Amino acid sequence: MRADTGAAGAYFRSMQAALKGLRIYLADAKSPLYAHGLVGQVLIPYVDRLEATFTAWEHRVGFTERFRISRADSGFPVFQNVLTLENDRATAKERLAAMPEVEALKAEMADFILRHKQFPSALQEQIAERLYLEDIGKDAVFAPFILPETIRVSVNPKNRRPYYVVHWGVFDGSQTLPMVYMATIEDSSEAIAKSLIGAEGKLNPEIEIPLPVGGLLNPEFARGFDASAEKNGAYSLSPVTIAQNLDADFEHLHPKQLRRFVLGPFYSAGVTDNSDKISSILSKVRKDENAWLLTWTMQEVFSVTERPAKRGLWSSTPARDEYHINTDDLEATRQGVSDYQKHALVPHEAYQALYASGEAESIFSGFTVHVVSGNQVISEV
């Protein structure tokens, strides 16, 4: 879409409203999401990153000719925009140093208007570029791959292994979907057990762990885990495949649970055409910030047993986990998960329009619906 058509402005207004609504939902301790423990706490910083990224993209539209979104599929910007932003981050500091400050540019704009009685488009573009570079220079955007971080450490009392809760982010290039991963991983390496676990089989109280820790807590495997998480981050890989691949990559790391939060598709009136039915109804909503629908899927796979390692004279087999797939649910089997949830977030005005159309039941079939009304979210409508 072209920056001068107004479609870009409508898209950014609706997306920012959707992310604000999602933040309200995640921050509500009464939210059904909190049945999942740390999930809300983990996801909010990624929503922060998405908000910062969309703010940067909106500024970029002010000085570039085109900004493309995946109109027919995810409703998110195409992956090239993510890559461009990442490339620009590498030179942002140098480019900023060569540009005047925003206030100086604004003063120059005012002077130009007074002297020439015309609008200084070139100066406006410089301001947009300056703001864009400032945004991406803060290192808080949603990159193609966001490195893992350890947020919790504990001990399994049954086997006295330490385990970590780790999360990381991926912006999938083929489906143009932002995703957040969260895993619980046991560590059977001897060195880390000696370091972390006391005589009573609990965390050694004399060891201070300043959480969160960048990367996997165990430095022996941290770099390898980063690489494995990035290699196995694609949406096309099912959660069970990802868990199995992580398990296979490390003899002493045992993924016991893996969750994937897939944000999207996103529907915006007059911009996306990923559903003619939804788009035609949303087009009847007056304000852009109320004419949208955001969906997401929460997927989970967990280990049911760990096959013990086998040591033989001629060969050996490391311990491997076996994961539960809910074969009683065809959709769970298709997704490769133990469990999944589908959610939809929609403004009250848009929900009213969808309900009045008589299509709400079919559109929201299988979804838990959350309606944004002011600064609150009403769930399970």
Short mmCIF file of N, CA and C in Angstrom, two decimals, residues 238-244 300-304 322-340:
data_model
loop_
_atom_site.label_atom_id
_atom_site.label_comp_id
_atom_site.label_asym_id
_atom_site.label_seq_id
_atom_site.Cartn_x
_atom_site.Cartn_y
_atom_site.Cartn_z
N SER A 238 5.95 -28.41 13.30
CA SER A 238 4.97 -28.58 14.38
C SER A 238 5.68 -28.50 15.73
N PRO A 239 4.96 -28.11 16.79
CA PRO A 239 5.58 -28.07 18.11
C PRO A 239 6.23 -29.38 18.53
N VAL A 240 5.62 -30.52 18.20
CA VAL A 240 6.22 -31.79 18.60
C VAL A 240 7.53 -32.02 17.85
N THR A 241 7.58 -31.62 16.58
CA THR A 241 8.83 -31.75 15.82
C THR A 241 9.92 -30.87 16.40
N ILE A 242 9.56 -29.65 16.79
CA ILE A 242 10.54 -28.73 17.38
C ILE A 242 11.07 -29.30 18.69
N ALA A 243 10.17 -29.80 19.53
CA ALA A 243 10.59 -30.38 20.81
C ALA A 243 11.52 -31.57 20.58
N GLN A 244 11.17 -32.43 19.62
CA GLN A 244 12.00 -33.60 19.32
C GLN A 244 13.37 -33.18 18.78
N GLU A 300 0.62 -26.29 22.64
CA GLU A 300 1.44 -26.87 23.71
C GLU A 300 1.71 -28.34 23.43
N VAL A 301 2.93 -28.76 23.70
CA VAL A 301 3.26 -30.18 23.65
C VAL A 301 4.07 -30.50 24.90
N PHE A 302 3.79 -31.66 25.52
CA PHE A 302 4.52 -32.00 26.74
C PHE A 302 4.96 -33.46 26.71
N SER A 303 6.02 -33.73 27.46
CA SER A 303 6.59 -35.07 27.54
C SER A 303 5.77 -35.93 28.49
N VAL A 304 5.54 -37.17 28.09
CA VAL A 304 4.83 -38.11 28.98
C VAL A 304 5.79 -39.09 29.64
N GLU A 322 9.41 -38.79 25.08
CA GLU A 322 8.28 -39.13 24.23
C GLU A 322 7.17 -38.14 24.54
N TYR A 323 6.60 -37.55 23.50
CA TYR A 323 5.65 -36.45 23.68
C TYR A 323 4.21 -36.89 23.37
N HIS A 324 3.30 -36.33 24.12
CA HIS A 324 1.89 -36.67 23.97
C HIS A 324 1.26 -35.87 22.84
N ILE A 325 0.60 -36.54 21.92
CA ILE A 325 -0.21 -35.91 20.89
C ILE A 325 -1.65 -36.34 21.12
N ASN A 326 -2.54 -35.40 21.19
CA ASN A 326 -3.94 -35.70 21.45
C ASN A 326 -4.60 -36.24 20.18
N THR A 327 -4.54 -37.53 20.00
CA THR A 327 -5.08 -38.16 18.78
C THR A 327 -6.61 -38.23 18.80
N ASP A 328 -7.22 -37.90 19.95
CA ASP A 328 -8.69 -37.85 19.99
C ASP A 328 -9.23 -36.58 19.34
N ASP A 329 -8.35 -35.62 19.10
CA ASP A 329 -8.73 -34.36 18.47
C ASP A 329 -7.98 -34.27 17.14
N LEU A 330 -8.73 -34.29 16.04
CA LEU A 330 -8.09 -34.29 14.72
C LEU A 330 -7.26 -33.03 14.50
N GLU A 331 -7.73 -31.88 15.00
CA GLU A 331 -6.98 -30.64 14.82
C GLU A 331 -5.69 -30.66 15.63
N ALA A 332 -5.73 -31.21 16.84
CA ALA A 332 -4.52 -31.33 17.65
C ALA A 332 -3.52 -32.26 16.97
N THR A 333 -4.03 -33.33 16.38
CA THR A 333 -3.15 -34.26 15.65
C THR A 333 -2.52 -33.56 14.46
N ARG A 334 -3.32 -32.78 13.73
CA ARG A 334 -2.80 -32.06 12.56
C ARG A 334 -1.73 -31.05 12.97
N GLN A 335 -1.95 -30.36 14.09
CA GLN A 335 -0.99 -29.35 14.54
C GLN A 335 0.23 -29.97 15.20
N GLY A 336 0.15 -31.24 15.61
CA GLY A 336 1.26 -31.87 16.31
C GLY A 336 1.41 -31.36 17.72
N VAL A 337 0.30 -31.37 18.50
CA VAL A 337 0.31 -30.80 19.83
C VAL A 337 -0.44 -31.69 20.82
N SER A 338 -0.14 -31.49 22.09
CA SER A 338 -0.91 -32.12 23.15
C SER A 338 -2.22 -31.38 23.36
N ASP A 339 -2.15 -30.04 23.19
CA ASP A 339 -3.32 -29.20 23.41
C ASP A 339 -3.13 -27.90 22.63
N TYR A 340 -4.24 -27.24 22.35
CA TYR A 340 -4.17 -25.93 21.67
C TYR A 340 -5.40 -25.12 22.06
#
